């Protein structure tokens, strides 16, 4: 999860230096820059992530609107994790929320979690992913993981918050199989 979100966010923020039209109140040149640089990135072109031009535009507009053009421009030349380190915890969470509001990462995460159905069924994986993406403790931990370098899953608060999801979402056979991996 952290790797997926890190790559998606990093690619999008790398685009923060260029220009195009935008119907939002956000700085059109900055929004266009974010959008065009993201679209040209190798990660976005790989097809591994559900990022369309509309998603990139939505994310760019959201970041500029929610964090402000000055904040985005001040971090343009930083590596993504370093940029995230300049943000407050609330701002980091805003970045995650904006991304998840624009990009449908559910299918990608379900595929990663289910691993082709060897361990978890797609239905069980979807139940877990939906629960995680609706859980504030998990989303806060994802946002904080960009600064701490820790996996969101290493947080005690996240473990406590998502453990009930596993008990609710997994079949007895899937629960028993978790220890085998």
JSON list of N, CA and C in Angstrom, two decimals, residues 94-165:
[
{"chain": "A", "resi": 94, "resn": "UNK", "atom": "N", "xyz": [-4.06, 15.51, 4.05]},
{"chain": "A", "resi": 94, "resn": "UNK", "atom": "CA", "xyz": [-4.77, 16.14, 2.93]},
{"chain": "A", "resi": 94, "resn": "UNK", "atom": "C", "xyz": [-4.28, 15.59, 1.60]},
{"chain": "A", "resi": 95, "resn": "UNK", "atom": "N", "xyz": [-2.97, 15.42, 1.46]},
{"chain": "A", "resi": 95, "resn": "UNK", "atom": "CA", "xyz": [-2.41, 14.87, 0.22]},
{"chain": "A", "resi": 95, "resn": "UNK", "atom": "C", "xyz": [-3.00, 13.48, -0.05]},
{"chain": "A", "resi": 96, "resn": "UNK", "atom": "N", "xyz": [-3.02, 12.64, 0.98]},
{"chain": "A", "resi": 96, "resn": "UNK", "atom": "CA", "xyz": [-3.58, 11.29, 0.82]},
{"chain": "A", "resi": 96, "resn": "UNK", "atom": "C", "xyz": [-5.07, 11.35, 0.49]},
{"chain": "A", "resi": 97, "resn": "UNK", "atom": "N", "xyz": [-5.80, 12.20, 1.20]},
{"chain": "A", "resi": 97, "resn": "UNK", "atom": "CA", "xyz": [-7.25, 12.32, 0.95]},
{"chain": "A", "resi": 97, "resn": "UNK", "atom": "C", "xyz": [-7.54, 12.83, -0.46]},
{"chain": "A", "resi": 98, "resn": "UNK", "atom": "N", "xyz": [-6.77, 13.81, -0.92]},
{"chain": "A", "resi": 98, "resn": "UNK", "atom": "CA", "xyz": [-6.98, 14.34, -2.28]},
{"chain": "A", "resi": 98, "resn": "UNK", "atom": "C", "xyz": [-6.71, 13.23, -3.30]},
{"chain": "A", "resi": 99, "resn": "UNK", "atom": "N", "xyz": [-5.61, 12.51, -3.12]},
{"chain": "A", "resi": 99, "resn": "UNK", "atom": "CA", "xyz": [-5.30, 11.43, -4.05]},
{"chain": "A", "resi": 99, "resn": "UNK", "atom": "C", "xyz": [-6.42, 10.40, -4.08]},
{"chain": "A", "resi": 100, "resn": "UNK", "atom": "N", "xyz": [-6.85, 9.96, -2.91]},
{"chain": "A", "resi": 100, "resn": "UNK", "atom": "CA", "xyz": [-7.89, 8.92, -2.86]},
{"chain": "A", "resi": 100, "resn": "UNK", "atom": "C", "xyz": [-9.24, 9.43, -3.34]},
{"chain": "A", "resi": 101, "resn": "UNK", "atom": "N", "xyz": [-9.44, 10.74, -3.27]},
{"chain": "A", "resi": 101, "resn": "UNK", "atom": "CA", "xyz": [-10.66, 11.32, -3.81]},
{"chain": "A", "resi": 101, "resn": "UNK", "atom": "C", "xyz": [-10.65, 11.40, -5.33]},
{"chain": "A", "resi": 102, "resn": "UNK", "atom": "N", "xyz": [-9.46, 11.33, -5.90]},
{"chain": "A", "resi": 102, "resn": "UNK", "atom": "CA", "xyz": [-9.31, 11.46, -7.35]},
{"chain": "A", "resi": 102, "resn": "UNK", "atom": "C", "xyz": [-9.03, 10.13, -8.05]},
{"chain": "A", "resi": 103, "resn": "UNK", "atom": "N", "xyz": [-8.28, 9.26, -7.41]},
{"chain": "A", "resi": 103, "resn": "UNK", "atom": "CA", "xyz": [-7.86, 8.01, -8.04]},
{"chain": "A", "resi": 103, "resn": "UNK", "atom": "C", "xyz": [-8.56, 6.83, -7.38]},
{"chain": "A", "resi": 104, "resn": "UNK", "atom": "N", "xyz": [-9.09, 5.96, -8.20]},
{"chain": "A", "resi": 104, "resn": "UNK", "atom": "CA", "xyz": [-9.71, 4.74, -7.68]},
{"chain": "A", "resi": 104, "resn": "UNK", "atom": "C", "xyz": [-8.62, 3.68, -7.57]},
{"chain": "A", "resi": 105, "resn": "UNK", "atom": "N", "xyz": [-8.03, 3.57, -6.40]},
{"chain": "A", "resi": 105, "resn": "UNK", "atom": "CA", "xyz": [-6.95, 2.62, -6.18]},
{"chain": "A", "resi": 105, "resn": "UNK", "atom": "C", "xyz": [-7.46, 1.27, -5.67]},
{"chain": "A", "resi": 106, "resn": "UNK", "atom": "N", "xyz": [-8.75, 1.18, -5.48]},
{"chain": "A", "resi": 106, "resn": "UNK", "atom": "CA", "xyz": [-9.32, -0.03, -4.89]},
{"chain": "A", "resi": 106, "resn": "UNK", "atom": "C", "xyz": [-8.95, -1.29, -5.67]},
{"chain": "A", "resi": 107, "resn": "UNK", "atom": "N", "xyz": [-9.17, -1.27, -6.98]},
{"chain": "A", "resi": 107, "resn": "UNK", "atom": "CA", "xyz": [-8.91, -2.49, -7.78]},
{"chain": "A", "resi": 107, "resn": "UNK", "atom": "C", "xyz": [-7.44, -2.89, -7.74]},
{"chain": "A", "resi": 108, "resn": "UNK", "atom": "N", "xyz": [-6.55, -1.90, -7.81]},
{"chain": "A", "resi": 108, "resn": "UNK", "atom": "CA", "xyz": [-5.12, -2.19, -7.75]},
{"chain": "A", "resi": 108, "resn": "UNK", "atom": "C", "xyz": [-4.76, -2.82, -6.41]},
{"chain": "A", "resi": 109, "resn": "UNK", "atom": "N", "xyz": [-5.28, -2.26, -5.33]},
{"chain": "A", "resi": 109, "resn": "UNK", "atom": "CA", "xyz": [-5.00, -2.80, -4.00]},
{"chain": "A", "resi": 109, "resn": "UNK", "atom": "C", "xyz": [-5.61, -4.18, -3.81]},
{"chain": "A", "resi": 110, "resn": "UNK", "atom": "N", "xyz": [-6.81, -4.38, -4.32]},
{"chain": "A", "resi": 110, "resn": "UNK", "atom": "CA", "xyz": [-7.46, -5.70, -4.22]},
{"chain": "A", "resi": 110, "resn": "UNK", "atom": "C", "xyz": [-6.61, -6.74, -4.94]},
{"chain": "A", "resi": 111, "resn": "UNK", "atom": "N", "xyz": [-6.12, -6.41, -6.12]},
{"chain": "A", "resi": 111, "resn": "UNK", "atom": "CA", "xyz": [-5.29, -7.33, -6.89]},
{"chain": "A", "resi": 111, "resn": "UNK", "atom": "C", "xyz": [-4.01, -7.65, -6.13]},
{"chain": "A", "resi": 112, "resn": "UNK", "atom": "N", "xyz": [-3.37, -6.62, -5.56]},
{"chain": "A", "resi": 112, "resn": "UNK", "atom": "CA", "xyz": [-2.15, -6.84, -4.80]},
{"chain": "A", "resi": 112, "resn": "UNK", "atom": "C", "xyz": [-2.41, -7.69, -3.56]},
{"chain": "A", "resi": 113, "resn": "UNK", "atom": "N", "xyz": [-3.48, -7.41, -2.87]},
{"chain": "A", "resi": 113, "resn": "UNK", "atom": "CA", "xyz": [-3.79, -8.12, -1.63]},
{"chain": "A", "resi": 113, "resn": "UNK", "atom": "C", "xyz": [-4.23, -9.56, -1.89]},
{"chain": "A", "resi": 114, "resn": "UNK", "atom": "N", "xyz": [-4.98, -9.77, -2.94]},
{"chain": "A", "resi": 114, "resn": "UNK", "atom": "CA", "xyz": [-5.48, -11.12, -3.21]},
{"chain": "A", "resi": 114, "resn": "UNK", "atom": "C", "xyz": [-4.42, -11.99, -3.89]},
{"chain": "A", "resi": 115, "resn": "UNK", "atom": "N", "xyz": [-3.46, -11.36, -4.54]},
{"chain": "A", "resi": 115, "resn": "UNK", "atom": "CA", "xyz": [-2.38, -12.12, -5.16]},
{"chain": "A", "resi": 115, "resn": "UNK", "atom": "C", "xyz": [-2.87, -13.19, -6.12]},
{"chain": "A", "resi": 116, "resn": "UNK", "atom": "N", "xyz": [-3.89, -12.89, -6.86]},
{"chain": "A", "resi": 116, "resn": "UNK", "atom": "CA", "xyz": [-4.43, -13.86, -7.80]},
{"chain": "A", "resi": 116, "resn": "UNK", "atom": "C", "xyz": [-5.31, -14.91, -7.15]},
{"chain": "A", "resi": 117, "resn": "UNK", "atom": "N", "xyz": [-5.71, -14.69, -5.91]},
{"chain": "A", "resi": 117, "resn": "UNK", "atom": "CA", "xyz": [-6.63, -15.60, -5.24]},
{"chain": "A", "resi": 117, "resn": "UNK", "atom": "C", "xyz": [-5.95, -16.76, -4.53]},
{"chain": "A", "resi": 118, "resn": "UNK", "atom": "N", "xyz": [-4.61, -16.77, -4.49]},
{"chain": "A", "resi": 118, "resn": "UNK", "atom": "CA", "xyz": [-3.91, -17.87, -3.82]},
{"chain": "A", "resi": 118, "resn": "UNK", "atom": "C", "xyz": [-4.14, -17.87, -2.31]},
{"chain": "A", "resi": 119, "resn": "UNK", "atom": "N", "xyz": [-4.16, -16.69, -1.70]},
{"chain": "A", "resi": 119, "resn": "UNK", "atom": "CA", "xyz": [-4.33, -16.59, -0.26]},
{"chain": "A", "resi": 119, "resn": "UNK", "atom": "C", "xyz": [-5.69, -16.06, 0.12]},
{"chain": "A", "resi": 120, "resn": "UNK", "atom": "N", "xyz": [-6.08, -14.97, -0.53]},
{"chain": "A", "resi": 120, "resn": "UNK", "atom": "CA", "xyz": [-7.37, -14.34, -0.25]},
{"chain": "A", "resi": 120, "resn": "UNK", "atom": "C", "xyz": [-8.21, -14.27, -1.51]},
{"chain": "A", "resi": 121, "resn": "UNK", "atom": "N", "xyz": [-9.50, -14.42, -1.35]},
{"chain": "A", "resi": 121, "resn": "UNK", "atom": "CA", "xyz": [-10.39, -14.24, -2.50]},
{"chain": "A", "resi": 121, "resn": "UNK", "atom": "C", "xyz": [-10.48, -12.75, -2.81]},
{"chain": "A", "resi": 122, "resn": "UNK", "atom": "N", "xyz": [-10.89, -12.43, -4.01]},
{"chain": "A", "resi": 122, "resn": "UNK", "atom": "CA", "xyz": [-11.07, -11.02, -4.39]},
{"chain": "A", "resi": 122, "resn": "UNK", "atom": "C", "xyz": [-12.12, -10.36, -3.51]},
{"chain": "A", "resi": 123, "resn": "UNK", "atom": "N", "xyz": [-13.17, -11.09, -3.16]},
{"chain": "A", "resi": 123, "resn": "UNK", "atom": "CA", "xyz": [-14.22, -10.51, -2.30]},
{"chain": "A", "resi": 123, "resn": "UNK", "atom": "C", "xyz": [-13.68, -10.17, -0.92]},
{"chain": "A", "resi": 124, "resn": "UNK", "atom": "N", "xyz": [-12.87, -11.06, -0.35]},
{"chain": "A", "resi": 124, "resn": "UNK", "atom": "CA", "xyz": [-12.28, -10.80, 0.97]},
{"chain": "A", "resi": 124, "resn": "UNK", "atom": "C", "xyz": [-11.31, -9.63, 0.89]},
{"chain": "A", "resi": 125, "resn": "UNK", "atom": "N", "xyz": [-10.49, -9.62, -0.17]},
{"chain": "A", "resi": 125, "resn": "UNK", "atom": "CA", "xyz": [-9.53, -8.52, -0.34]},
{"chain": "A", "resi": 125, "resn": "UNK", "atom": "C", "xyz": [-10.27, -7.19, -0.50]},
{"chain": "A", "resi": 126, "resn": "UNK", "atom": "N", "xyz": [-11.35, -7.18, -1.27]},
{"chain": "A", "resi": 126, "resn": "UNK", "atom": "CA", "xyz": [-12.13, -5.95, -1.46]},
{"chain": "A", "resi": 126, "resn": "UNK", "atom": "C", "xyz": [-12.71, -5.46, -0.13]},
{"chain": "A", "resi": 127, "resn": "UNK", "atom": "N", "xyz": [-13.21, -6.37, 0.66]},
{"chain": "A", "resi": 127, "resn": "UNK", "atom": "CA", "xyz": [-13.77, -6.02, 1.97]},
{"chain": "A", "resi": 127, "resn": "UNK", "atom": "C", "xyz": [-12.69, -5.36, 2.84]},
{"chain": "A", "resi": 128, "resn": "UNK", "atom": "N", "xyz": [-11.49, -5.92, 2.84]},
{"chain": "A", "resi": 128, "resn": "UNK", "atom": "CA", "xyz": [-10.39, -5.36, 3.63]},
{"chain": "A", "resi": 128, "resn": "UNK", "atom": "C", "xyz": [-9.98, -4.00, 3.09]},
{"chain": "A", "resi": 129, "resn": "UNK", "atom": "N", "xyz": [-9.80, -3.90, 1.79]},
{"chain": "A", "resi": 129, "resn": "UNK", "atom": "CA", "xyz": [-9.38, -2.63, 1.18]},
{"chain": "A", "resi": 129, "resn": "UNK", "atom": "C", "xyz": [-10.42, -1.54, 1.44]},
{"chain": "A", "resi": 130, "resn": "UNK", "atom": "N", "xyz": [-11.68, -1.86, 1.23]},
{"chain": "A", "resi": 130, "resn": "UNK", "atom": "CA", "xyz": [-12.74, -0.87, 1.50]},
{"chain": "A", "resi": 130, "resn": "UNK", "atom": "C", "xyz": [-12.69, -0.41, 2.95]},
{"chain": "A", "resi": 131, "resn": "UNK", "atom": "N", "xyz": [-12.50, -1.33, 3.86]},
{"chain": "A", "resi": 131, "resn": "UNK", "atom": "CA", "xyz": [-12.42, -0.98, 5.27]},
{"chain": "A", "resi": 131, "resn": "UNK", "atom": "C", "xyz": [-11.20, -0.14, 5.61]},
{"chain": "A", "resi": 132, "resn": "UNK", "atom": "N", "xyz": [-10.05, -0.49, 5.02]},
{"chain": "A", "resi": 132, "resn": "UNK", "atom": "CA", "xyz": [-8.83, 0.28, 5.28]},
{"chain": "A", "resi": 132, "resn": "UNK", "atom": "C", "xyz": [-8.97, 1.70, 4.75]},
{"chain": "A", "resi": 133, "resn": "UNK", "atom": "N", "xyz": [-9.50, 1.83, 3.54]},
{"chain": "A", "resi": 133, "resn": "UNK", "atom": "CA", "xyz": [-9.61, 3.16, 2.93]},
{"chain": "A", "resi": 133, "resn": "UNK", "atom": "C", "xyz": [-10.65, 4.03, 3.62]},
{"chain": "A", "resi": 134, "resn": "UNK", "atom": "N", "xyz": [-11.49, 3.43, 4.44]},
{"chain": "A", "resi": 134, "resn": "UNK", "atom": "CA", "xyz": [-12.48, 4.19, 5.20]},
{"chain": "A", "resi": 134, "resn": "UNK", "atom": "C", "xyz": [-12.04, 4.41, 6.65]},
{"chain": "A", "resi": 135, "resn": "UNK", "atom": "N", "xyz": [-10.83, 3.98, 6.99]},
{"chain": "A", "resi": 135, "resn": "UNK", "atom": "CA", "xyz": [-10.36, 4.02, 8.37]},
{"chain": "A", "resi": 135, "resn": "UNK", "atom": "C", "xyz": [-9.38, 5.17, 8.58]},
{"chain": "A", "resi": 136, "resn": "UNK", "atom": "N", "xyz": [-9.74, 6.12, 9.44]},
{"chain": "A", "resi": 136, "resn": "UNK", "atom": "CA", "xyz": [-8.88, 7.29, 9.68]},
{"chain": "A", "resi": 136, "resn": "UNK", "atom": "C", "xyz": [-7.51, 6.91, 10.23]},
{"chain": "A", "resi": 137, "resn": "UNK", "atom": "N", "xyz": [-7.44, 5.93, 11.12]},
{"chain": "A", "resi": 137, "resn": "UNK", "atom": "CA", "xyz": [-6.14, 5.54, 11.68]},
{"chain": "A", "resi": 137, "resn": "UNK", "atom": "C", "xyz": [-5.23, 5.02, 10.58]},
{"chain": "A", "resi": 138, "resn": "UNK", "atom": "N", "xyz": [-5.78, 4.24, 9.66]},
{"chain": "A", "resi": 138, "resn": "UNK", "atom": "CA", "xyz": [-4.98, 3.73, 8.56]},
{"chain": "A", "resi": 138, "resn": "UNK", "atom": "C", "xyz": [-4.52, 4.86, 7.64]},
{"chain": "A", "resi": 139, "resn": "UNK", "atom": "N", "xyz": [-5.43, 5.74, 7.26]},
{"chain": "A", "resi": 139, "resn": "UNK", "atom": "CA", "xyz": [-5.08, 6.84, 6.36]},
{"chain": "A", "resi": 139, "resn": "UNK", "atom": "C", "xyz": [-4.07, 7.79, 7.00]},
{"chain": "A", "resi": 140, "resn": "UNK", "atom": "N", "xyz": [-4.21, 8.06, 8.30]},
{"chain": "A", "resi": 140, "resn": "UNK", "atom": "CA", "xyz": [-3.23, 8.88, 9.01]},
{"chain": "A", "resi": 140, "resn": "UNK", "atom": "C", "xyz": [-1.86, 8.20, 9.00]},
{"chain": "A", "resi": 141, "resn": "UNK", "atom": "N", "xyz": [-1.85, 6.89, 9.21]},
{"chain": "A", "resi": 141, "resn": "UNK", "atom": "CA", "xyz": [-0.58, 6.15, 9.21]},
{"chain": "A", "resi": 141, "resn": "UNK", "atom": "C", "xyz": [0.06, 6.15, 7.83]},
{"chain": "A", "resi": 142, "resn": "UNK", "atom": "N", "xyz": [-0.74, 6.05, 6.78]},
{"chain": "A", "resi": 142, "resn": "UNK", "atom": "CA", "xyz": [-0.20, 6.13, 5.42]},
{"chain": "A", "resi": 142, "resn": "UNK", "atom": "C", "xyz": [0.45, 7.49, 5.22]},
{"chain": "A", "resi": 143, "resn": "UNK", "atom": "N", "xyz": [-0.24, 8.55, 5.62]},
{"chain": "A", "resi": 143, "resn": "UNK", "atom": "CA", "xyz": [0.29, 9.90, 5.47]},
{"chain": "A", "resi": 143, "resn": "UNK", "atom": "C", "xyz": [1.58, 10.06, 6.27]},
{"chain": "A", "resi": 144, "resn": "UNK", "atom": "N", "xyz": [1.61, 9.55, 7.48]},
{"chain": "A", "resi": 144, "resn": "UNK", "atom": "CA", "xyz": [2.80, 9.67, 8.33]},
{"chain": "A", "resi": 144, "resn": "UNK", "atom": "C", "xyz": [3.95, 8.80, 7.85]},
{"chain": "A", "resi": 145, "resn": "UNK", "atom": "N", "xyz": [3.64, 7.71, 7.15]},
{"chain": "A", "resi": 145, "resn": "UNK", "atom": "CA", "xyz": [4.69, 6.80, 6.70]},
{"chain": "A", "resi": 145, "resn": "UNK", "atom": "C", "xyz": [5.64, 7.47, 5.71]},
{"chain": "A", "resi": 146, "resn": "UNK", "atom": "N", "xyz": [5.20, 8.52, 5.05]},
{"chain": "A", "resi": 146, "resn": "UNK", "atom": "CA", "xyz": [6.07, 9.22, 4.11]},
{"chain": "A", "resi": 146, "resn": "UNK", "atom": "C", "xyz": [7.19, 9.95, 4.83]},
{"chain": "A", "resi": 147, "resn": "UNK", "atom": "N", "xyz": [6.98, 10.28, 6.09]},
{"chain": "A", "resi": 147, "resn": "UNK", "atom": "CA", "xyz": [7.99, 10.98, 6.87]},
{"chain": "A", "resi": 147, "resn": "UNK", "atom": "C", "xyz": [8.79, 9.99, 7.71]},
{"chain": "A", "resi": 148, "resn": "UNK", "atom": "N", "xyz": [8.09, 9.05, 8.32]},
{"chain": "A", "resi": 148, "resn": "UNK", "atom": "CA", "xyz": [8.76, 8.11, 9.23]},
{"chain": "A", "resi": 148, "resn": "UNK", "atom": "C", "xyz": [9.53, 7.03, 8.49]},
{"chain": "A", "resi": 149, "resn": "UNK", "atom": "N", "xyz": [9.11, 6.73, 7.28]},
{"chain": "A", "resi": 149, "resn": "UNK", "atom": "CA", "xyz": [9.73, 5.64, 6.54]},
{"chain": "A", "resi": 149, "resn": "UNK", "atom": "C", "xyz": [9.19, 4.28, 6.93]},
{"chain": "A", "resi": 150, "resn": "UNK", "atom": "N", "xyz": [8.34, 4.24, 7.94]},
{"chain": "A", "resi": 150, "resn": "UNK", "atom": "CA", "xyz": [7.74, 2.99, 8.39]},
{"chain": "A", "resi": 150, "resn": "UNK", "atom": "C", "xyz": [6.54, 2.65, 7.53]},
{"chain": "A", "resi": 151, "resn": "UNK", "atom": "N", "xyz": [6.26, 1.38, 7.44]},
{"chain": "A", "resi": 151, "resn": "UNK", "atom": "CA", "xyz": [5.04, 0.95, 6.76]},
{"chain": "A", "resi": 151, "resn": "UNK", "atom": "C", "xyz": [3.86, 1.35, 7.61]},
{"chain": "A", "resi": 152, "resn": "UNK", "atom": "N", "xyz": [2.78, 1.72, 6.96]},
{"chain": "A", "resi": 152, "resn": "UNK", "atom": "CA", "xyz": [1.55, 2.05, 7.69]},
{"chain": "A", "resi": 152, "resn": "UNK", "atom": "C", "xyz": [1.10, 0.86, 8.53]},
{"chain": "A", "resi": 153, "resn": "UNK", "atom": "N", "xyz": [1.49, -0.34, 8.12]},
{"chain": "A", "resi": 153, "resn": "UNK", "atom": "CA", "xyz": [1.07, -1.54, 8.83]},
{"chain": "A", "resi": 153, "resn": "UNK", "atom": "C", "xyz": [1.90, -1.80, 10.09]},
{"chain": "A", "resi": 154, "resn": "UNK", "atom": "N", "xyz": [2.97, -1.03, 10.31]},
{"chain": "A", "resi": 154, "resn": "UNK", "atom": "CA", "xyz": [3.78, -1.19, 11.51]},
{"chain": "A", "resi": 154, "resn": "UNK", "atom": "C", "xyz": [3.24, -0.38, 12.68]},
{"chain": "A", "resi": 155, "resn": "UNK", "atom": "N", "xyz": [2.21, 0.39, 12.45]},
{"chain": "A", "resi": 155, "resn": "UNK", "atom": "CA", "xyz": [1.61, 1.21, 13.49]},
{"chain": "A", "resi": 155, "resn": "UNK", "atom": "C", "xyz": [0.68, 0.36, 14.36]},
{"chain": "A", "resi": 156, "resn": "UNK", "atom": "N", "xyz": [0.86, 0.47, 15.68]},
{"chain": "A", "resi": 156, "resn": "UNK", "atom": "CA", "xyz": [-0.03, -0.24, 16.60]},
{"chain": "A", "resi": 156, "resn": "UNK", "atom": "C", "xyz": [-1.46, 0.22, 16.43]},
{"chain": "A", "resi": 157, "resn": "UNK", "atom": "N", "xyz": [-1.65, 1.52, 16.21]},
{"chain": "A", "resi": 157, "resn": "UNK", "atom": "CA", "xyz": [-3.01, 2.06, 16.04]},
{"chain": "A", "resi": 157, "resn": "UNK", "atom": "C", "xyz": [-3.67, 1.46, 14.80]},
{"chain": "A", "resi": 158, "resn": "UNK", "atom": "N", "xyz": [-2.89, 1.28, 13.75]},
{"chain": "A", "resi": 158, "resn": "UNK", "atom": "CA", "xyz": [-3.45, 0.69, 12.53]},
{"chain": "A", "resi": 158, "resn": "UNK", "atom": "C", "xyz": [-3.78, -0.78, 12.76]},
{"chain": "A", "resi": 159, "resn": "UNK", "atom": "N", "xyz": [-2.89, -1.48, 13.42]},
{"chain": "A", "resi": 159, "resn": "UNK", "atom": "CA", "xyz": [-3.14, -2.90, 13.70]},
{"chain": "A", "resi": 159, "resn": "UNK", "atom": "C", "xyz": [-4.44, -3.06, 14.48]},
{"chain": "A", "resi": 160, "resn": "UNK", "atom": "N", "xyz": [-4.61, -2.24, 15.50]},
{"chain": "A", "resi": 160, "resn": "UNK", "atom": "CA", "xyz": [-5.84, -2.30, 16.30]},
{"chain": "A", "resi": 160, "resn": "UNK", "atom": "C", "xyz": [-7.05, -1.94, 15.45]},
{"chain": "A", "resi": 161, "resn": "UNK", "atom": "N", "xyz": [-6.89, -0.98, 14.56]},
{"chain": "A", "resi": 161, "resn": "UNK", "atom": "CA", "xyz": [-8.02, -0.52, 13.75]},
{"chain": "A", "resi": 161, "resn": "UNK", "atom": "C", "xyz": [-8.41, -1.51, 12.66]},
{"chain": "A", "resi": 162, "resn": "UNK", "atom": "N", "xyz": [-7.42, -2.19, 12.06]},
{"chain": "A", "resi": 162, "resn": "UNK", "atom": "CA", "xyz": [-7.77, -3.05, 10.92]},
{"chain": "A", "resi": 162, "resn": "UNK", "atom": "C", "xyz": [-7.90, -4.52, 11.27]},
{"chain": "A", "resi": 163, "resn": "UNK", "atom": "N", "xyz": [-7.44, -4.94, 12.44]},
{"chain": "A", "resi": 163, "resn": "UNK", "atom": "CA", "xyz": [-7.59, -6.34, 12.82]},
{"chain": "A", "resi": 163, "resn": "UNK", "atom": "C", "xyz": [-9.04, -6.80, 12.74]},
{"chain": "A", "resi": 164, "resn": "UNK", "atom": "N", "xyz": [-9.99, -6.01, 13.23]},
{"chain": "A", "resi": 164, "resn": "UNK", "atom": "CA", "xyz": [-11.39, -6.44, 13.09]},
{"chain": "A", "resi": 164, "resn": "UNK", "atom": "C", "xyz": [-11.82, -6.64, 11.63]},
{"chain": "A", "resi": 165, "resn": "UNK", "atom": "N", "xyz": [-11.20, -5.90, 10.70]},
{"chain": "A", "resi": 165, "resn": "UNK", "atom": "CA", "xyz": [-11.53, -6.09, 9.28]},
{"chain": "A", "resi": 165, "resn": "UNK", "atom": "C", "xyz": [-11.17, -7.50, 8.83]}
]
